[in-house]
Short mmCIF file of N, CA and C in Angstrom, two decimals:
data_model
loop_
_atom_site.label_atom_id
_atom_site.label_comp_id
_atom_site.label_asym_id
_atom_site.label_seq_id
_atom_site.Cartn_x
_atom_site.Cartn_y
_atom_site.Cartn_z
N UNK A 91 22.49 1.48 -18.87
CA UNK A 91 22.66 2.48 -19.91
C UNK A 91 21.33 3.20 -20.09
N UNK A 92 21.33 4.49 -20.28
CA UNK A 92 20.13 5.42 -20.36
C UNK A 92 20.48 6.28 -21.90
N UNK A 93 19.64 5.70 -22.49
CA UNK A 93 19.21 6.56 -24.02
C UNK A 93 17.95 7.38 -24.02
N UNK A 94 18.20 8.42 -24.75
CA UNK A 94 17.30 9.48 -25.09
C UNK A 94 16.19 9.15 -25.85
N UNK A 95 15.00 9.27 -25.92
CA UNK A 95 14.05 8.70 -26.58
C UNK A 95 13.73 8.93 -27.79
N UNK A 96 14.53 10.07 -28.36
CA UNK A 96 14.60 10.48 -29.57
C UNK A 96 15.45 9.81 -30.06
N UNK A 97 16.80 9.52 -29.41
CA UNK A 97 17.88 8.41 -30.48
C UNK A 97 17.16 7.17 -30.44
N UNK A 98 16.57 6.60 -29.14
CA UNK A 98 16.03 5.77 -29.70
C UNK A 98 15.21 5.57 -31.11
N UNK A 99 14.01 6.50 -31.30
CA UNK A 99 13.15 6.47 -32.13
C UNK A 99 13.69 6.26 -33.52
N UNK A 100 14.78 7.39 -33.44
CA UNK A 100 15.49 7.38 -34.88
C UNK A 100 16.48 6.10 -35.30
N UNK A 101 16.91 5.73 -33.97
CA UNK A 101 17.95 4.59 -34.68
C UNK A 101 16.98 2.96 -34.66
N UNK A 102 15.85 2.78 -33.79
CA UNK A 102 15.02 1.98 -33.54
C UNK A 102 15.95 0.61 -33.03
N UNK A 103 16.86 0.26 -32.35
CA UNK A 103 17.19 -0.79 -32.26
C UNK A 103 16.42 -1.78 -31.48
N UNK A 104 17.37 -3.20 -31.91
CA UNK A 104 16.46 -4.17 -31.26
C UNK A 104 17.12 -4.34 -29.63
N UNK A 105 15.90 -4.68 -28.97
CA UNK A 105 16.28 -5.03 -27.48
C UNK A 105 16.32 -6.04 -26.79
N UNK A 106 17.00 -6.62 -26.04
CA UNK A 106 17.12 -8.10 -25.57
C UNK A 106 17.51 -7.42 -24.29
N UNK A 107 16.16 -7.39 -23.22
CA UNK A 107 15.99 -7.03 -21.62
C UNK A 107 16.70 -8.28 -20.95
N UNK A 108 16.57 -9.45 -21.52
CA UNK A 108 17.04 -10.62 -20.80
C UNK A 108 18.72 -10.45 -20.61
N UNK A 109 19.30 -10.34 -22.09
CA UNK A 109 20.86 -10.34 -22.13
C UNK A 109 21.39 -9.16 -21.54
N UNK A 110 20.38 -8.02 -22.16
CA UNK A 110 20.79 -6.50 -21.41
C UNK A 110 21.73 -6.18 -22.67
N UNK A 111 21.52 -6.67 -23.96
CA UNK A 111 21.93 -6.26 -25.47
C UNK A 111 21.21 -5.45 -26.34
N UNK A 112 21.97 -4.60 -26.52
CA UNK A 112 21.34 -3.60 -27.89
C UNK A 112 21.88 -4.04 -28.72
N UNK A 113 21.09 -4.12 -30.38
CA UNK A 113 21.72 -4.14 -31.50
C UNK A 113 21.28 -3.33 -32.12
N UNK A 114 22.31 -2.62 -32.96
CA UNK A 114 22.02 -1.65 -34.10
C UNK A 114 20.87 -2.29 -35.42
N UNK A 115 19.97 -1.82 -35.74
CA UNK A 115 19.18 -2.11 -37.16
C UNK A 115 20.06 -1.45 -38.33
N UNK A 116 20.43 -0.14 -38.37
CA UNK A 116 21.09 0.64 -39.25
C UNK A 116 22.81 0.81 -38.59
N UNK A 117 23.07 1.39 -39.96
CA UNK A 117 24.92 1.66 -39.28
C UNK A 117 24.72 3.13 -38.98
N UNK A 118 25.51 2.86 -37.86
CA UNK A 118 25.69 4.45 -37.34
C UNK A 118 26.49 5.48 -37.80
N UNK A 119 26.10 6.75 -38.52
CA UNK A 119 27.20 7.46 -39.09
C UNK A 119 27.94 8.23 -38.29
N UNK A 120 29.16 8.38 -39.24
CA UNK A 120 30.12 9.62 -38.32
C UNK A 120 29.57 10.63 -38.25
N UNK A 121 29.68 11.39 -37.01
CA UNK A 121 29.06 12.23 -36.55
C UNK A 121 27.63 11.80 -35.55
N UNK A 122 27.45 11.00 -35.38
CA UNK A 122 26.03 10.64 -34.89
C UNK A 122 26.46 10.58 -33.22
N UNK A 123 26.34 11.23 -32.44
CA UNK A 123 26.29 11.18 -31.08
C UNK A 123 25.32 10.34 -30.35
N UNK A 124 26.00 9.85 -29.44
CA UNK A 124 25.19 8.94 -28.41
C UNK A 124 25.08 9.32 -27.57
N UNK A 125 24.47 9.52 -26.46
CA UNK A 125 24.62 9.70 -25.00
C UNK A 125 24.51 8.99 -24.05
N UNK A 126 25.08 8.21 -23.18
CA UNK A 126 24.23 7.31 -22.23
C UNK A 126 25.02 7.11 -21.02
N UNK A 127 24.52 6.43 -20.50
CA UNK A 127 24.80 6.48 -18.85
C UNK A 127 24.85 5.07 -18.39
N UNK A 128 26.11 4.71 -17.78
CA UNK A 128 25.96 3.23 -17.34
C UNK A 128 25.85 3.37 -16.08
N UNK A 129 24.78 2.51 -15.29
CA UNK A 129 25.03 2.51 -14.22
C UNK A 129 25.50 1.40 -13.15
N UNK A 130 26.15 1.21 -12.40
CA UNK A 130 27.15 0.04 -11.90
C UNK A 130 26.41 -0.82 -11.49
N UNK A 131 25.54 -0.68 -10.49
CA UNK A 131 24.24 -1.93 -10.37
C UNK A 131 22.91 -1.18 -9.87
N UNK A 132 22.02 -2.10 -10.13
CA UNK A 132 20.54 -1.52 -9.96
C UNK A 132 20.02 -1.05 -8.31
N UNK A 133 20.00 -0.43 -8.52
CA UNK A 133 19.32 0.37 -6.71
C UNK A 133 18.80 -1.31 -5.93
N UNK A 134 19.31 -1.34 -4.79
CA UNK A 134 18.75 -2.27 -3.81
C UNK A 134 17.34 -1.09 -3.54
N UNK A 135 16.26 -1.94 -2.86
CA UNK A 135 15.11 -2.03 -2.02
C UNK A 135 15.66 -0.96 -1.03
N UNK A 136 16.22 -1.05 -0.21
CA UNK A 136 16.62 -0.13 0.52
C UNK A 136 16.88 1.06 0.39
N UNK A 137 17.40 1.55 -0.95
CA UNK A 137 17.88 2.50 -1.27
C UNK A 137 16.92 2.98 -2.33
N UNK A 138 15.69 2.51 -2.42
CA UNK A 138 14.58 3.24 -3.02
C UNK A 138 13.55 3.51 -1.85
N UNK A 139 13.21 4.99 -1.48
CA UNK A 139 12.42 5.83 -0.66
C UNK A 139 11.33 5.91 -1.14
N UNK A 140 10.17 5.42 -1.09
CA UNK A 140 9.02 5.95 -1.33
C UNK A 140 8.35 6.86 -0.74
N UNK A 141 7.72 7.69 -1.00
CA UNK A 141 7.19 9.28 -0.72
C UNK A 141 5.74 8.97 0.13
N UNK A 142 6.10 9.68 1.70
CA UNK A 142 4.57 9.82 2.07
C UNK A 142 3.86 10.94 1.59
N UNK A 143 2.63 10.53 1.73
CA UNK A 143 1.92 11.58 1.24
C UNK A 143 1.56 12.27 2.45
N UNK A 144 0.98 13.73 2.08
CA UNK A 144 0.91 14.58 3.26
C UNK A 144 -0.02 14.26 4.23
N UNK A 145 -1.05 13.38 4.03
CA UNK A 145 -2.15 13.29 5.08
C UNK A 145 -1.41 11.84 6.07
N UNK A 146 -0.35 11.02 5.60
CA UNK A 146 0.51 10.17 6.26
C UNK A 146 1.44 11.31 7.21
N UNK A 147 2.03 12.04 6.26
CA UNK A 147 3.15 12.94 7.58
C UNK A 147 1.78 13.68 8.34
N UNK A 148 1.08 14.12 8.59
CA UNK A 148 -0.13 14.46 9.46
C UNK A 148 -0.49 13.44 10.28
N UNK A 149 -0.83 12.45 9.93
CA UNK A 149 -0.90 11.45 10.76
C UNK A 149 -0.10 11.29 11.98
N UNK A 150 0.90 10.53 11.12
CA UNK A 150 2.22 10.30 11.92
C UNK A 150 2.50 11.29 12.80
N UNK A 151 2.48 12.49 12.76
CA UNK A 151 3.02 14.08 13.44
C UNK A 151 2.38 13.61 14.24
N UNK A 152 0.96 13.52 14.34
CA UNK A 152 -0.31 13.81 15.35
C UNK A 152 0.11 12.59 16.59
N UNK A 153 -0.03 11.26 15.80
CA UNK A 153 0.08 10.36 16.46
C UNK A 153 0.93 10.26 17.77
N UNK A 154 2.50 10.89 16.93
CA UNK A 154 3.44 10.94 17.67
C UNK A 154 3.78 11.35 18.61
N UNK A 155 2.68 13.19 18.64
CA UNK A 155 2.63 14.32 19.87
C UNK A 155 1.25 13.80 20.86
N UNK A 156 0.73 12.56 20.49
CA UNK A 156 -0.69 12.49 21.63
C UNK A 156 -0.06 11.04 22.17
N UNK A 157 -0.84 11.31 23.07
CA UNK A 157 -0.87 10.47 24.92
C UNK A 157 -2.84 9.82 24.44
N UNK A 158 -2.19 8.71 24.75
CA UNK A 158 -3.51 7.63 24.93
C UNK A 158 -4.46 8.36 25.75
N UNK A 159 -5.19 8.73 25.41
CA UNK A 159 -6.31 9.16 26.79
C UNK A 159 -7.67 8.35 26.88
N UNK A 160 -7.49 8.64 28.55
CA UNK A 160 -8.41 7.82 28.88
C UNK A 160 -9.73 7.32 28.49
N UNK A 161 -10.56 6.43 28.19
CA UNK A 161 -11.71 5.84 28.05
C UNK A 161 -12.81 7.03 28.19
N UNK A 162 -12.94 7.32 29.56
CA UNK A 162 -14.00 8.59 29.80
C UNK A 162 -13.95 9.37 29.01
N UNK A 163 -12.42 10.03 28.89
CA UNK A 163 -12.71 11.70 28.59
C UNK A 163 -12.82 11.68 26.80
N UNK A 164 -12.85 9.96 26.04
CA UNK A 164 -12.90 10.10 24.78
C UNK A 164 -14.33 9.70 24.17
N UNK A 165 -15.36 9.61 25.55
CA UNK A 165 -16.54 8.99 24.81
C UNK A 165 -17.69 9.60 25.55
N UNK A 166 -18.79 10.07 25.00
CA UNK A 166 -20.06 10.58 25.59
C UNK A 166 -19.89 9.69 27.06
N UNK A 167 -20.89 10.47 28.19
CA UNK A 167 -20.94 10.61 29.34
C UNK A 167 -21.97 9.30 29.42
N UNK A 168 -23.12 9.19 28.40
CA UNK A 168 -24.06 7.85 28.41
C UNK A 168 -23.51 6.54 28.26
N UNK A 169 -22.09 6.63 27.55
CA UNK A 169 -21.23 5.38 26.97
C UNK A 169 -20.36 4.96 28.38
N UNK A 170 -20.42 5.58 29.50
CA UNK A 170 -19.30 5.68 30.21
C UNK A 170 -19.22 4.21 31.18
N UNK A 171 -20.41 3.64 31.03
CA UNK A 171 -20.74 2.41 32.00
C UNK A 171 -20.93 1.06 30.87
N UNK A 172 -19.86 1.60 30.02
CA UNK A 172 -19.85 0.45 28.61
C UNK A 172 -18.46 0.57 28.60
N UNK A 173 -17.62 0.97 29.29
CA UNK A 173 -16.00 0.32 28.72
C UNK A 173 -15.35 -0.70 28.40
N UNK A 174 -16.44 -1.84 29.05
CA UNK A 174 -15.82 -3.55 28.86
C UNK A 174 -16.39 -3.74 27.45
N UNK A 175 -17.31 -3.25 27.19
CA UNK A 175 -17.99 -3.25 25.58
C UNK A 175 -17.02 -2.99 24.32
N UNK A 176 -16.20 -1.72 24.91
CA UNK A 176 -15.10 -1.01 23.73
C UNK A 176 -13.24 -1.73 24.34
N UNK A 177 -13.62 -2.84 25.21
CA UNK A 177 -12.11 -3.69 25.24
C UNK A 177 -11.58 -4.29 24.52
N UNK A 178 -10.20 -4.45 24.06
CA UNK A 178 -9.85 -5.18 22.95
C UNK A 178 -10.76 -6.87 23.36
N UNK A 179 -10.28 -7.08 24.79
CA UNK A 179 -10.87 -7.97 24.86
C UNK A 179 -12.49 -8.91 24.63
N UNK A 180 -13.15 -7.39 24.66
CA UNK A 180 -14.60 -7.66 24.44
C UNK A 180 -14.10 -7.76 22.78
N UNK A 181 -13.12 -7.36 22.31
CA UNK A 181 -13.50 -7.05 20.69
C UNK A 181 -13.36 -8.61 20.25
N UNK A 182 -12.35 -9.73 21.02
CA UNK A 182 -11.38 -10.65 20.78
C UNK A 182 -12.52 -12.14 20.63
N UNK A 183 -13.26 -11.98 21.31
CA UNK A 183 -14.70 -12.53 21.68
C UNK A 183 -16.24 -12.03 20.60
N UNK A 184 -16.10 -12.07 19.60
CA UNK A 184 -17.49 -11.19 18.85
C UNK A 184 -18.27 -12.58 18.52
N UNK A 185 -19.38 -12.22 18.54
CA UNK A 185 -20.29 -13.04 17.96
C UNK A 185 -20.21 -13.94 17.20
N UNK A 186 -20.98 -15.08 16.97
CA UNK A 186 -20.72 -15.72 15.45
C UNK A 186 -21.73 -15.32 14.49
N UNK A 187 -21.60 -15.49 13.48
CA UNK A 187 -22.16 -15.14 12.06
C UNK A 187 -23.98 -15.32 12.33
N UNK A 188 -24.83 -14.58 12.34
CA UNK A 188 -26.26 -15.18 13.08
C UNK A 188 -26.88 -14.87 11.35
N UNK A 189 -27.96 -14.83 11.27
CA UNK A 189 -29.02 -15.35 9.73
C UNK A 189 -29.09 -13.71 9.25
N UNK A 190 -29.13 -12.74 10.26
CA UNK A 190 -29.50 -11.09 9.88
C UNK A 190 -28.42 -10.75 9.60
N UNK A 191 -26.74 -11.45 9.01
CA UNK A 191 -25.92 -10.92 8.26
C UNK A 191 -26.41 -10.85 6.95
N UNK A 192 -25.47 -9.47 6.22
CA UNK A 192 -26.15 -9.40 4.87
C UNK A 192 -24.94 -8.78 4.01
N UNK A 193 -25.43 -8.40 2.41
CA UNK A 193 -24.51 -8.84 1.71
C UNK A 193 -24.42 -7.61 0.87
N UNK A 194 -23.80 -6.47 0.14
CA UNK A 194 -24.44 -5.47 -0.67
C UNK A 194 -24.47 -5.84 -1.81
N UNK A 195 -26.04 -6.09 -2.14
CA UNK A 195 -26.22 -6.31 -3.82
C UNK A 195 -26.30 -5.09 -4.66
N UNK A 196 -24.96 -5.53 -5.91
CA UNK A 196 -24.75 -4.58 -7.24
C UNK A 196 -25.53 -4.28 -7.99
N UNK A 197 -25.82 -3.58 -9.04
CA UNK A 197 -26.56 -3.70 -10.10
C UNK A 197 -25.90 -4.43 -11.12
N UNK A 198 -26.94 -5.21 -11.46
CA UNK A 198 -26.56 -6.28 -12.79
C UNK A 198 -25.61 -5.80 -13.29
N UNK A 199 -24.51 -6.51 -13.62
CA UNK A 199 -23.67 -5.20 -15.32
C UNK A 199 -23.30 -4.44 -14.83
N UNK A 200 -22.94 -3.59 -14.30
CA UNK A 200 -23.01 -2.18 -13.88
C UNK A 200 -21.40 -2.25 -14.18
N UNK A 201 -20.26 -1.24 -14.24
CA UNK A 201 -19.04 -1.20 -14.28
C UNK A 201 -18.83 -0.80 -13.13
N UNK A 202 -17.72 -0.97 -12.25
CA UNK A 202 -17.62 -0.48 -11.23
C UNK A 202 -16.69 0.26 -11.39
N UNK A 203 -16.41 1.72 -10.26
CA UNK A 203 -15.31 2.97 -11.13
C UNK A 203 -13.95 2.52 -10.84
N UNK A 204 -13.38 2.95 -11.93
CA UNK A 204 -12.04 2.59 -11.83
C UNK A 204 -10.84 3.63 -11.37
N UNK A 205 -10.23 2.84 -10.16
CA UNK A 205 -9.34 3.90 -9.48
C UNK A 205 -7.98 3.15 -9.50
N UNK A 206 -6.89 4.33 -9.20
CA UNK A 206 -5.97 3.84 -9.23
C UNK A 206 -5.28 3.30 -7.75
N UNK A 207 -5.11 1.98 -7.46
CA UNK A 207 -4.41 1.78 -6.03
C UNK A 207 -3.03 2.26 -6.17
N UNK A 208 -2.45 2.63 -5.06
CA UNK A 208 -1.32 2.68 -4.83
C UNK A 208 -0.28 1.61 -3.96
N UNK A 209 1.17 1.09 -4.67
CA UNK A 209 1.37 -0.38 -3.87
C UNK A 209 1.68 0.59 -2.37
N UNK A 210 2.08 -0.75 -1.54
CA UNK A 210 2.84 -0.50 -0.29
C UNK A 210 4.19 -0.53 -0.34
N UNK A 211 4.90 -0.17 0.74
CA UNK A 211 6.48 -0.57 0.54
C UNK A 211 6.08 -2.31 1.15
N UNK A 212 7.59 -2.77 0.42
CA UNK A 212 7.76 -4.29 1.32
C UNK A 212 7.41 -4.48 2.58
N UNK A 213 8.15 -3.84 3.10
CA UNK A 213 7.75 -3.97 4.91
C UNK A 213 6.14 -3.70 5.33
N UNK A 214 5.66 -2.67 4.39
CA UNK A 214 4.36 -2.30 4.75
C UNK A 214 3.27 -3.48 3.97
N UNK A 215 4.01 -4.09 3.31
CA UNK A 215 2.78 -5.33 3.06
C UNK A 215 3.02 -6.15 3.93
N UNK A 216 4.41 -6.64 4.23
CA UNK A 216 4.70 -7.69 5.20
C UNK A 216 3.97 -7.34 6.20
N UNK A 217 3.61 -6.21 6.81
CA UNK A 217 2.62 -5.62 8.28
C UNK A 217 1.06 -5.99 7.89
N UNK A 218 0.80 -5.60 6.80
CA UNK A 218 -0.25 -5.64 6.30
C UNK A 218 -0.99 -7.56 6.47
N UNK A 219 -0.02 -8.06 5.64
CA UNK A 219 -0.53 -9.90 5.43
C UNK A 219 -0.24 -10.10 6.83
N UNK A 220 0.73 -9.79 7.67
CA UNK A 220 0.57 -10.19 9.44
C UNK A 220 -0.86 -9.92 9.92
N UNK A 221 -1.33 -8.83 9.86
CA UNK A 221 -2.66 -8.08 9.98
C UNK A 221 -3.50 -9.31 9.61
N UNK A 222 -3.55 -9.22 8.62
CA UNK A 222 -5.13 -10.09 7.70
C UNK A 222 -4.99 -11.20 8.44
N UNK A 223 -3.86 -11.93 7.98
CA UNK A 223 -3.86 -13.40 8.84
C UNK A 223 -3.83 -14.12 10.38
N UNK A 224 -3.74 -12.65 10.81
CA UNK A 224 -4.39 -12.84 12.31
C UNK A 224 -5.25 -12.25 12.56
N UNK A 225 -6.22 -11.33 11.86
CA UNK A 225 -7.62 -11.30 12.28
C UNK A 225 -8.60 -12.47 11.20
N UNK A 226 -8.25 -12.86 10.32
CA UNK A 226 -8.82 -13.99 10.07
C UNK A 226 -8.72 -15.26 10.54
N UNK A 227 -8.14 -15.04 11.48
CA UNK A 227 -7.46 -16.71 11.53
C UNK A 227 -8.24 -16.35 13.34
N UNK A 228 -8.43 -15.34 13.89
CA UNK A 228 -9.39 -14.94 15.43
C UNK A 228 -10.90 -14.95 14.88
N UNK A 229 -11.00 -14.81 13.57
CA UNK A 229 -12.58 -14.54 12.92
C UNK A 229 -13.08 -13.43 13.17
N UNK A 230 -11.90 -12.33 13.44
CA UNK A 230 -12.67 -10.96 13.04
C UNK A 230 -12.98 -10.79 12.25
N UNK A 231 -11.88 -10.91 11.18
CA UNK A 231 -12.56 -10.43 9.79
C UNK A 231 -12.94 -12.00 8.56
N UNK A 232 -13.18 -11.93 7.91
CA UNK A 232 -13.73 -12.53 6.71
C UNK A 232 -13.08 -12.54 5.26
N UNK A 233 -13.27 -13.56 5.19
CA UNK A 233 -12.83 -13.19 2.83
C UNK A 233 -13.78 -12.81 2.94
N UNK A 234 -13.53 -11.95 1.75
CA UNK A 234 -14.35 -10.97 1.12
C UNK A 234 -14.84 -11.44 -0.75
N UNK A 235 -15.85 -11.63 -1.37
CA UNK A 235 -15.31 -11.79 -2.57
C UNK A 235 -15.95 -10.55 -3.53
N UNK A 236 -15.73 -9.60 -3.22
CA UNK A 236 -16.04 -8.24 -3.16
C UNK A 236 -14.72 -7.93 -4.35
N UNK A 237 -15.26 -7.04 -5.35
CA UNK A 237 -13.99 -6.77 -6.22
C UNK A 237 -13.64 -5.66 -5.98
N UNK A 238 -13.75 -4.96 -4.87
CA UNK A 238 -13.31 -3.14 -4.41
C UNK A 238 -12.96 -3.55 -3.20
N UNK A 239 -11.51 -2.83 -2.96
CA UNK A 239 -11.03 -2.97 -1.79
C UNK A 239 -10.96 -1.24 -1.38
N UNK A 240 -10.79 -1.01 -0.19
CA UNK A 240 -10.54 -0.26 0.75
C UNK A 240 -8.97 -0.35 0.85
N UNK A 241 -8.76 1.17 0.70
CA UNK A 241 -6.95 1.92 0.41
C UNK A 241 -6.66 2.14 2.22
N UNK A 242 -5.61 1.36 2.43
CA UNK A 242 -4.76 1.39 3.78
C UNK A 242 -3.38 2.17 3.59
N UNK A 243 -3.14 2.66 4.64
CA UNK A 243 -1.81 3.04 4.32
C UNK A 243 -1.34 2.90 6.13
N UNK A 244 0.14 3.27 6.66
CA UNK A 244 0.55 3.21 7.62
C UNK A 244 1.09 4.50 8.18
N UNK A 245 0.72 4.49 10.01
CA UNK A 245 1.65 5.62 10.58
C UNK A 245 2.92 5.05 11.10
N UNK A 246 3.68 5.89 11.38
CA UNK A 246 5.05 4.86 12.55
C UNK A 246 4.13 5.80 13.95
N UNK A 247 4.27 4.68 14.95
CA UNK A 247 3.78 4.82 16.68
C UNK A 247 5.21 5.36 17.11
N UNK A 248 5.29 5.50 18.46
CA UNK A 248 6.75 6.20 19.23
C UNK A 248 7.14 5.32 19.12
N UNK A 249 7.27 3.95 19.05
CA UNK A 249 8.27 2.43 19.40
C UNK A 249 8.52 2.68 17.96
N UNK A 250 8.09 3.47 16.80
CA UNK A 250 8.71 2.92 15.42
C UNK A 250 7.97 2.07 14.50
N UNK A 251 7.17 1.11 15.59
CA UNK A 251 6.23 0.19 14.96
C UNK A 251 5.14 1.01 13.78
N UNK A 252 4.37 0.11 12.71
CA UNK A 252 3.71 0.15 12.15
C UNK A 252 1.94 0.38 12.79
N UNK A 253 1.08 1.46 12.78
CA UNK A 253 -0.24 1.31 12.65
C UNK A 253 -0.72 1.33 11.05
N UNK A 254 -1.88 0.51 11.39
CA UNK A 254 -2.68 0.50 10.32
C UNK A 254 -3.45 1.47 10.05
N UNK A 255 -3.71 2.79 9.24
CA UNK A 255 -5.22 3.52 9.02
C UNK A 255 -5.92 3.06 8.04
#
């Protein structure tokens, strides 16, 4: 049921979200119009679309119309005798943690700015926690106990699949 926020205000009833019951506080007079709207059941997951934003349909467009190109023609001419360097495989293999890691120190107190995140869809977190928990679990990446995160969002690839940006 969908009420107007003005009948609400004026008639103030009480609400019970659990039972899904309205009760009247006052009696309703003749003449007093209601309006409302029942609706048969609540939208499944599926049938709520969330909106890309335009720099996602850009993405995605781009992604979709380019061809992998080769190693050479995407990296300075000096880098060109370093391709085993930029292999997933060289990536799969990184170092361990040596003493010249470091840490960014805050200022005391300081507030840090406050932004608004935006969620993911379901599926796009489910991609997301696949992500984390297999580059943490290879020791690419790290916990963090950092209270600012970095905003991800996803393209679809030609297979449909999920990238990460």
């Amino acid at each position: 049921m969908i009420l107007g926020f003005t009948w609400l205000h004026k008639h103030n009833p009480e609400i019970d979200w659990t039972k899904g019951e309205v009760k009247m506080n006052e009696t309703i007079e003749v003449g007093d119009q209601i309006y409302a709207t029942t609706l048969c059941s609540p939208p499944t997951v599926a049938e709520i679309q969330a909106s890309q934003t335009t720099s996602q349909h850009l993405a995605e467009a781009f992604a979709a119309n380019s061809q992998p190109k080769p190693f050479c023609s995407t990296v300075s001419n000096h880098l060109h005798d370093f391709e085993d360097v930029f292999s997933k495989t060289s990536f799969d293999s990184l170092l361990e943690c040596k003493q010249w890691n470091h840490a960014i120190e805050l200022i005391p107190d300081a507030e840090p700015s406050s932004c608004k995140v935006y969620p993911l869809a379901p599926h796009e977190q489910d991609e997301l926690d696949a992500f984390l928990q297999e580059n943490l679990s290879s020791g690419q990446i790290q916990p963090s106990n950092s209270l600012m995160a970095s905003s991800v969002f996803f393209i679809r690839k030609k297979d449909r699949s999920l990238h990460l940006v």
